[in-house]
Amino acid sequence: GAGVSQSPSNKVTEKGKDVELRCDPISGHTALYWYRQSLGQGLEFLIYFQGNSAPDKSGLPSDRFSAERTGGSVSTLTIQRTQQEDSAVYLCASSLGPHTPNQPQHFGDGTRLSIL
Amino acid sequence: GEDVEQSLFLSVREGDSSVINCTYTDSSSTYLYWYKQEPGAGLQLLTYIFSNMDMKQDQRLTVLLNKKDKHLSLRIADTQTGDSAIYFCAEKRDRGSTLGRLYFGRGTQLTVWP
């Protein structure tokens, strides 16, 4: 597609349920990033995929969070047993790769997650 | 963000210039970016500057970088009401373990009054 696509755009769920958020990066982009933006806060890095390398999971806030990227393209972020503090906008970004230094990250419009 | 600081709010009158400031602490920064976020949308890349440059101009946007003081600014000339948004400063660091990751400030909410 022309840009980074995320789905759903909005998700409301009850506390304790599991949720899956999807990101479809720009075609040909090998690097994919997930960030979380809480109300009034900046962007919190969650996880980073680069090609077939092991992902950088250093930003995941707890073991309830996991992400995978199948076939080097689409990524899914899964949050298990959701808590109210998980409510935020989850943003995905992609880029050609970190070794092309002047290639910026392009962002999707995000998934707004609300935990009741 | 980690050690990327921005003021949270800026208000200007339409037609005036806006200057949004950002400071960072990591000397390994290679590229610095400005992103714009409108309500309900993701982040839109506005401009970026390589760390060996001190200025970059792109139409109404001027980026100034003082690497010695680790200070970055974004100047918007002839600010319009459509420029009202949150502006994020971000840096890319040249470290192997975090290569590619961006470090963001908390964003500056720019409000333009007619």
PDB file of C-alpha atoms in Angstrom:
ATOM      1  CA  GLY A   1       0.000   0.000   0.000  1.00  0.00           C
ATOM      2  CA  ALA A   2       0.931   3.639  -0.169  1.00  0.00           C
ATOM      3  CA  GLY A   3       1.382   4.053   3.556  1.00  0.00           C
ATOM      4  CA  VAL A   4       1.514   2.175   6.825  1.00  0.00           C
ATOM      5  CA  SER A   5      -1.876   0.658   7.549  1.00  0.00           C
ATOM      6  CA  GLN A   6      -3.100  -0.225  11.039  1.00  0.00           C
ATOM      7  CA  SER A   7      -6.231  -2.022  12.135  1.00  0.00           C
ATOM      8  CA  PRO A   8      -8.520  -1.677  13.867  1.00  0.00           C
ATOM      9  CA  SER A   9      -8.501   2.109  14.125  1.00  0.00           C
ATOM     10  CA  ASN A  10     -10.397   1.885  17.417  1.00  0.00           C
ATOM     11  CA  LYS A  11     -10.785  -0.968  19.875  1.00  0.00           C
ATOM     12  CA  VAL A  12     -12.838  -1.020  23.052  1.00  0.00           C
ATOM     13  CA  THR A  13     -12.621  -4.092  25.233  1.00  0.00           C
ATOM     14  CA  GLU A  14     -13.190  -5.231  28.772  1.00  0.00           C
ATOM     15  CA  LYS A  15     -10.416  -5.554  31.293  1.00  0.00           C
ATOM     16  CA  GLY A  16      -8.917  -9.029  31.248  1.00  0.00           C
ATOM     17  CA  LYS A  17      -9.562  -9.725  27.572  1.00  0.00           C
ATOM     18  CA  ASP A  18      -6.823 -10.279  25.010  1.00  0.00           C
ATOM     19  CA  VAL A  19      -6.424  -7.945  22.032  1.00  0.00           C
ATOM     20  CA  GLU A  20      -4.546  -8.130  18.743  1.00  0.00           C
ATOM     21  CA  LEU A  21      -3.434  -5.073  16.834  1.00  0.00           C
ATOM     22  CA  ARG A  22      -2.292  -5.312  13.250  1.00  0.00           C
ATOM     23  CA  CYS A  23       0.252  -3.336  11.253  1.00  0.00           C
ATOM     24  CA  ASP A  24       0.840  -3.563   7.525  1.00  0.00           C
ATOM     25  CA  PRO A  25       4.064  -1.680   6.693  1.00  0.00           C
ATOM     26  CA  ILE A  26       5.023   0.039   3.479  1.00  0.00           C
ATOM     27  CA  SER A  27       6.013  -2.502   0.861  1.00  0.00           C
ATOM     28  CA  GLY A  28       9.756  -3.070   0.819  1.00  0.00           C
ATOM     29  CA  HIS A  29      10.364  -1.636   4.279  1.00  0.00           C
ATOM     30  CA  THR A  30      12.445  -4.073   6.309  1.00  0.00           C
ATOM     31  CA  ALA A  31      12.277  -2.235   9.623  1.00  0.00           C
ATOM     32  CA  LEU A  32       9.084  -2.121  11.684  1.00  0.00           C
ATOM     33  CA  TYR A  33       8.496  -0.406  15.014  1.00  0.00           C
ATOM     34  CA  TRP A  34       5.720  -0.336  17.585  1.00  0.00           C
ATOM     35  CA  TYR A  35       5.221   2.633  19.909  1.00  0.00           C
ATOM     36  CA  ARG A  36       2.643   3.485  22.536  1.00  0.00           C
ATOM     37  CA  GLN A  37       1.299   6.976  23.098  1.00  0.00           C
ATOM     38  CA  SER A  38      -0.563   7.527  26.325  1.00  0.00           C
ATOM     39  CA  LEU A  39      -2.674  10.630  26.951  1.00  0.00           C
ATOM     40  CA  GLY A  40      -0.404  13.655  27.311  1.00  0.00           C
ATOM     41  CA  GLN A  41       2.723  11.572  26.968  1.00  0.00           C
ATOM     42  CA  GLY A  42       5.325  11.205  24.289  1.00  0.00           C
ATOM     43  CA  LEU A  43       5.968   8.072  22.335  1.00  0.00           C
ATOM     44  CA  GLU A  44       7.083   5.054  24.278  1.00  0.00           C
ATOM     45  CA  PHE A  45       9.116   2.551  22.261  1.00  0.00           C
ATOM     46  CA  LEU A  46       7.823  -1.021  22.517  1.00  0.00           C
ATOM     47  CA  ILE A  47       9.515  -3.303  19.988  1.00  0.00           C
ATOM     48  CA  TYR A  48      11.559  -3.188  16.780  1.00  0.00           C
ATOM     49  CA  PHE A  49      11.865  -5.734  13.963  1.00  0.00           C
ATOM     50  CA  GLN A  50      14.626  -5.595  11.370  1.00  0.00           C
ATOM     51  CA  GLY A  51      14.533  -8.156   8.586  1.00  0.00           C
ATOM     52  CA  ASN A  52      15.135 -11.676   9.883  1.00  0.00           C
ATOM     53  CA  SER A  53      17.078 -10.558  12.951  1.00  0.00           C
ATOM     54  CA  ALA A  54      15.840 -11.195  16.451  1.00  0.00           C
ATOM     55  CA  PRO A  55      13.542  -8.328  17.465  1.00  0.00           C
ATOM     56  CA  ASP A  56      14.544  -5.702  19.999  1.00  0.00           C
ATOM     57  CA  LYS A  57      11.929  -6.252  22.720  1.00  0.00           C
ATOM     58  CA  SER A  58      13.528  -3.980  25.259  1.00  0.00           C
ATOM     59  CA  GLY A  59      10.562  -1.594  25.393  1.00  0.00           C
ATOM     60  CA  LEU A  60       7.799  -4.098  26.112  1.00  0.00           C
ATOM     61  CA  PRO A  61       6.344  -3.078  29.508  1.00  0.00           C
ATOM     62  CA  SER A  62       5.412  -6.559  30.729  1.00  0.00           C
ATOM     63  CA  ASP A  63       5.208 -10.186  29.648  1.00  0.00           C
ATOM     64  CA  ARG A  64       1.545  -9.612  28.763  1.00  0.00           C
ATOM     65  CA  PHE A  65       2.816  -7.853  25.641  1.00  0.00           C
ATOM     66  CA  SER A  66       4.166  -9.752  22.654  1.00  0.00           C
ATOM     67  CA  ALA A  67       4.589  -9.123  18.959  1.00  0.00           C
ATOM     68  CA  GLU A  68       5.428 -11.082  15.890  1.00  0.00           C
ATOM     69  CA  ARG A  69       6.157 -10.329  12.317  1.00  0.00           C
ATOM     70  CA  THR A  70       5.364 -13.029   9.819  1.00  0.00           C
ATOM     71  CA  GLY A  71       7.108 -13.248   6.483  1.00  0.00           C
ATOM     72  CA  GLY A  72       8.961 -10.027   7.120  1.00  0.00           C
ATOM     73  CA  SER A  73       5.860  -7.970   6.438  1.00  0.00           C
ATOM     74  CA  VAL A  74       2.691  -7.764   8.546  1.00  0.00           C
ATOM     75  CA  SER A  75       3.117  -7.486  12.308  1.00  0.00           C
ATOM     76  CA  THR A  76       0.716  -8.250  15.136  1.00  0.00           C
ATOM     77  CA  LEU A  77       0.988  -6.799  18.630  1.00  0.00           C
ATOM     78  CA  THR A  78      -0.833  -8.888  21.211  1.00  0.00           C
ATOM     79  CA  ILE A  79      -1.784  -7.748  24.697  1.00  0.00           C
ATOM     80  CA  GLN A  80      -3.009 -10.491  27.007  1.00  0.00           C
ATOM     81  CA  ARG A  81      -5.219  -9.985  30.064  1.00  0.00           C
ATOM     82  CA  THR A  82      -5.590  -6.277  29.336  1.00  0.00           C
ATOM     83  CA  GLN A  83      -5.481  -3.743  32.159  1.00  0.00           C
ATOM     84  CA  GLN A  84      -6.865  -0.217  32.242  1.00  0.00           C
ATOM     85  CA  GLU A  85      -3.368   1.242  32.096  1.00  0.00           C
ATOM     86  CA  ASP A  86      -2.987  -0.372  28.663  1.00  0.00           C
ATOM     87  CA  SER A  87      -5.415   2.224  27.268  1.00  0.00           C
ATOM     88  CA  ALA A  88      -3.436   4.268  24.758  1.00  0.00           C
ATOM     89  CA  VAL A  89      -2.863   4.833  21.065  1.00  0.00           C
ATOM     90  CA  TYR A  90      -0.601   2.161  19.609  1.00  0.00           C
ATOM     91  CA  LEU A  91       1.414   3.426  16.664  1.00  0.00           C
ATOM     92  CA  CYS A  92       3.293   1.405  14.109  1.00  0.00           C
ATOM     93  CA  ALA A  93       6.057   2.746  11.889  1.00  0.00           C
ATOM     94  CA  SER A  94       8.221   1.314   9.140  1.00  0.00           C
ATOM     95  CA  SER A  95      11.368   2.364   7.344  1.00  0.00           C
ATOM     96  CA  LEU A  96      13.716   1.048   4.692  1.00  0.00           C
ATOM     97  CA  GLY A  97      16.052  -0.011   7.448  1.00  0.00           C
ATOM     98  CA  PRO A  98      18.455   1.396  10.020  1.00  0.00           C
ATOM     99  CA  HIS A  99      21.431   1.108   7.705  1.00  0.00           C
ATOM    100  CA  THR A 100      19.925   3.673   5.356  1.00  0.00           C
ATOM    101  CA  PRO A 101      20.406   6.540   7.776  1.00  0.00           C
ATOM    102  CA  ASN A 102      18.504   9.241   5.965  1.00  0.00           C
ATOM    103  CA  GLN A 103      15.392   7.089   5.597  1.00  0.00           C
ATOM    104  CA  PRO A 104      12.866   8.221   8.174  1.00  0.00           C
ATOM    105  CA  GLN A 105      10.193   6.208   9.886  1.00  0.00           C
ATOM    106  CA  HIS A 106       6.728   6.469   8.370  1.00  0.00           C
ATOM    107  CA  PHE A 107       3.827   6.128  10.774  1.00  0.00           C
ATOM    108  CA  GLY A 108       0.364   4.674  10.534  1.00  0.00           C
ATOM    109  CA  ASP A 109      -2.635   6.436  12.051  1.00  0.00           C
ATOM    110  CA  GLY A 110      -2.585   4.185  15.088  1.00  0.00           C
ATOM    111  CA  THR A 111      -5.048   2.013  16.969  1.00  0.00           C
ATOM    112  CA  ARG A 112      -6.835   3.745  19.821  1.00  0.00           C
ATOM    113  CA  LEU A 113      -7.276   1.107  22.531  1.00  0.00           C
ATOM    114  CA  SER A 114      -9.705   1.670  25.383  1.00  0.00           C
ATOM    115  CA  ILE A 115      -9.943  -0.787  28.267  1.00  0.00           C
ATOM    116  CA  LEU A 116     -13.174  -0.574  30.257  1.00  0.00           C
TER     117      LEU A 116
ATOM    118  CA  GLY B   1      11.223  10.111  25.949  1.00  0.00           C
ATOM    119  CA  GLU B   2      14.658   9.314  27.182  1.00  0.00           C
ATOM    120  CA  ASP B   3      16.523  12.605  27.606  1.00  0.00           C
ATOM    121  CA  VAL B   4      14.788  14.440  24.776  1.00  0.00           C
ATOM    122  CA  GLU B   5      13.114  17.511  26.187  1.00  0.00           C
ATOM    123  CA  GLN B   6      10.587  19.903  24.689  1.00  0.00           C
ATOM    124  CA  SER B   7       8.380  22.596  26.096  1.00  0.00           C
ATOM    125  CA  LEU B   8       4.813  21.334  26.187  1.00  0.00           C
ATOM    126  CA  PHE B   9       2.862  24.339  24.863  1.00  0.00           C
ATOM    127  CA  LEU B  10       3.322  27.223  22.444  1.00  0.00           C
ATOM    128  CA  SER B  11       0.720  29.778  21.331  1.00  0.00           C
ATOM    129  CA  VAL B  12       1.218  32.223  18.460  1.00  0.00           C
ATOM    130  CA  ARG B  13      -0.903  34.548  16.375  1.00  0.00           C
ATOM    131  CA  GLU B  14      -1.596  33.718  12.753  1.00  0.00           C
ATOM    132  CA  GLY B  15       1.072  35.227  10.481  1.00  0.00           C
ATOM    133  CA  ASP B  16       3.743  35.287  13.191  1.00  0.00           C
ATOM    134  CA  SER B  17       6.732  32.943  13.291  1.00  0.00           C
ATOM    135  CA  SER B  18       6.735  29.965  15.647  1.00  0.00           C
ATOM    136  CA  VAL B  19       9.878  28.539  17.182  1.00  0.00           C
ATOM    137  CA  ILE B  20       9.737  25.129  18.815  1.00  0.00           C
ATOM    138  CA  ASN B  21      12.787  24.084  20.809  1.00  0.00           C
ATOM    139  CA  CYS B  22      14.207  20.701  21.706  1.00  0.00           C
ATOM    140  CA  THR B  23      17.225  19.553  23.690  1.00  0.00           C
ATOM    141  CA  TYR B  24      18.830  16.139  23.709  1.00  0.00           C
ATOM    142  CA  THR B  25      21.685  14.607  25.648  1.00  0.00           C
ATOM    143  CA  ASP B  26      23.143  11.781  23.554  1.00  0.00           C
ATOM    144  CA  SER B  27      26.259  12.802  21.617  1.00  0.00           C
ATOM    145  CA  SER B  28      25.919   9.780  19.329  1.00  0.00           C
ATOM    146  CA  SER B  29      22.850  11.248  17.629  1.00  0.00           C
ATOM    147  CA  THR B  30      23.129  10.978  13.866  1.00  0.00           C
ATOM    148  CA  TYR B  31      19.848  12.312  12.532  1.00  0.00           C
ATOM    149  CA  LEU B  32      17.290  14.565  14.182  1.00  0.00           C
ATOM    150  CA  TYR B  33      13.683  14.704  13.042  1.00  0.00           C
ATOM    151  CA  TRP B  34      10.610  16.834  13.424  1.00  0.00           C
ATOM    152  CA  TYR B  35       7.233  15.124  13.220  1.00  0.00           C
ATOM    153  CA  LYS B  36       3.760  16.695  13.234  1.00  0.00           C
ATOM    154  CA  GLN B  37       0.700  14.998  14.733  1.00  0.00           C
ATOM    155  CA  GLU B  38      -2.797  16.264  14.052  1.00  0.00           C
ATOM    156  CA  PRO B  39      -5.741  15.087  16.195  1.00  0.00           C
ATOM    157  CA  GLY B  40      -6.606  11.440  15.631  1.00  0.00           C
ATOM    158  CA  ALA B  41      -3.759  10.892  13.209  1.00  0.00           C
ATOM    159  CA  GLY B  42      -0.338   9.304  13.246  1.00  0.00           C
ATOM    160  CA  LEU B  43       2.929  11.184  12.994  1.00  0.00           C
ATOM    161  CA  GLN B  44       3.798  12.953   9.769  1.00  0.00           C
ATOM    162  CA  LEU B  45       7.461  13.576   9.010  1.00  0.00           C
ATOM    163  CA  LEU B  46       8.077  17.285   8.471  1.00  0.00           C
ATOM    164  CA  THR B  47      11.817  17.497   8.071  1.00  0.00           C
ATOM    165  CA  TYR B  48      15.092  16.109   9.341  1.00  0.00           C
ATOM    166  CA  ILE B  49      18.696  17.199   9.660  1.00  0.00           C
ATOM    167  CA  PHE B  50      21.949  15.281   9.694  1.00  0.00           C
ATOM    168  CA  SER B  51      24.090  15.924  12.738  1.00  0.00           C
ATOM    169  CA  ASN B  52      26.969  17.431  10.755  1.00  0.00           C
ATOM    170  CA  MET B  53      24.711  20.209   9.460  1.00  0.00           C
ATOM    171  CA  ASP B  54      23.742  23.308  11.383  1.00  0.00           C
ATOM    172  CA  MET B  55      20.808  24.512   9.323  1.00  0.00           C
ATOM    173  CA  LYS B  56      18.267  23.195   6.890  1.00  0.00           C
ATOM    174  CA  GLN B  57      15.524  25.197   5.177  1.00  0.00           C
ATOM    175  CA  ASP B  58      12.477  23.733   3.506  1.00  0.00           C
ATOM    176  CA  GLN B  59       9.860  26.273   2.394  1.00  0.00           C
ATOM    177  CA  ARG B  60       8.346  27.752   5.577  1.00  0.00           C
ATOM    178  CA  LEU B  61      10.378  25.460   7.823  1.00  0.00           C
ATOM    179  CA  THR B  62      13.865  26.189   9.126  1.00  0.00           C
ATOM    180  CA  VAL B  63      15.726  23.723  11.323  1.00  0.00           C
ATOM    181  CA  LEU B  64      18.669  24.917  13.377  1.00  0.00           C
ATOM    182  CA  LEU B  65      21.036  22.512  15.112  1.00  0.00           C
ATOM    183  CA  ASN B  66      23.592  23.476  17.727  1.00  0.00           C
ATOM    184  CA  LYS B  67      25.466  20.241  18.245  1.00  0.00           C
ATOM    185  CA  LYS B  68      27.735  21.678  20.918  1.00  0.00           C
ATOM    186  CA  ASP B  69      24.744  22.596  23.083  1.00  0.00           C
ATOM    187  CA  LYS B  70      22.635  19.649  21.824  1.00  0.00           C
ATOM    188  CA  HIS B  71      19.861  22.042  20.917  1.00  0.00           C
ATOM    189  CA  LEU B  72      17.489  21.710  17.988  1.00  0.00           C
ATOM    190  CA  SER B  73      14.836  24.169  16.896  1.00  0.00           C
ATOM    191  CA  LEU B  74      12.063  24.282  14.318  1.00  0.00           C
ATOM    192  CA  ARG B  75      10.976  27.659  12.999  1.00  0.00           C
ATOM    193  CA  ILE B  76       7.704  27.933  11.101  1.00  0.00           C
ATOM    194  CA  ALA B  77       7.401  31.172   9.156  1.00  0.00           C
ATOM    195  CA  ASP B  78       4.021  32.825   8.570  1.00  0.00           C
ATOM    196  CA  THR B  79       2.267  30.373  10.883  1.00  0.00           C
ATOM    197  CA  GLN B  80      -1.250  29.398   9.808  1.00  0.00           C
ATOM    198  CA  THR B  81      -4.172  27.965  11.779  1.00  0.00           C
ATOM    199  CA  GLY B  82      -3.602  24.695   9.903  1.00  0.00           C
ATOM    200  CA  ASP B  83      -0.218  24.440  11.601  1.00  0.00           C
ATOM    201  CA  SER B  84      -1.950  23.862  14.935  1.00  0.00           C
ATOM    202  CA  ALA B  85      -0.830  20.383  16.015  1.00  0.00           C
ATOM    203  CA  ILE B  86       1.608  18.558  18.275  1.00  0.00           C
ATOM    204  CA  TYR B  87       5.217  18.687  17.112  1.00  0.00           C
ATOM    205  CA  PHE B  88       7.632  15.954  18.146  1.00  0.00           C
ATOM    206  CA  CYS B  89      11.387  16.153  18.134  1.00  0.00           C
ATOM    207  CA  ALA B  90      13.160  12.806  17.684  1.00  0.00           C
ATOM    208  CA  GLU B  91      16.743  11.635  17.507  1.00  0.00           C
ATOM    209  CA  LYS B  92      18.368   8.593  15.990  1.00  0.00           C
ATOM    210  CA  ARG B  93      21.392   7.341  17.905  1.00  0.00           C
ATOM    211  CA  ASP B  94      24.407   5.622  16.405  1.00  0.00           C
ATOM    212  CA  ARG B  95      24.630   2.692  18.790  1.00  0.00           C
ATOM    213  CA  GLY B  96      24.663  -0.898  17.632  1.00  0.00           C
ATOM    214  CA  SER B  97      22.084  -2.232  20.051  1.00  0.00           C
ATOM    215  CA  THR B  98      19.567   0.487  19.356  1.00  0.00           C
ATOM    216  CA  LEU B  99      20.354   1.150  15.723  1.00  0.00           C
ATOM    217  CA  GLY B 100      17.307   2.493  13.957  1.00  0.00           C
ATOM    218  CA  ARG B 101      15.276   3.255  17.036  1.00  0.00           C
ATOM    219  CA  LEU B 102      14.085   6.843  17.484  1.00  0.00           C
ATOM    220  CA  TYR B 103      13.943   8.624  20.826  1.00  0.00           C
ATOM    221  CA  PHE B 104      11.075  11.088  21.052  1.00  0.00           C
ATOM    222  CA  GLY B 105      10.326  14.110  23.160  1.00  0.00           C
ATOM    223  CA  ARG B 106       6.889  14.476  24.731  1.00  0.00           C
ATOM    224  CA  GLY B 107       5.747  16.861  22.009  1.00  0.00           C
ATOM    225  CA  THR B 108       4.912  20.577  21.863  1.00  0.00           C
ATOM    226  CA  GLN B 109       1.266  21.529  21.401  1.00  0.00           C
ATOM    227  CA  LEU B 110       1.248  24.492  19.001  1.00  0.00           C
ATOM    228  CA  THR B 111      -1.909  26.602  19.025  1.00  0.00           C
ATOM    229  CA  VAL B 112      -2.328  29.258  16.348  1.00  0.00           C
ATOM    230  CA  TRP B 113      -4.833  32.029  17.036  1.00  0.00           C
ATOM    231  CA  PRO B 114      -6.572  33.787  14.142  1.00  0.00           C
TER     232      PRO B 114
END
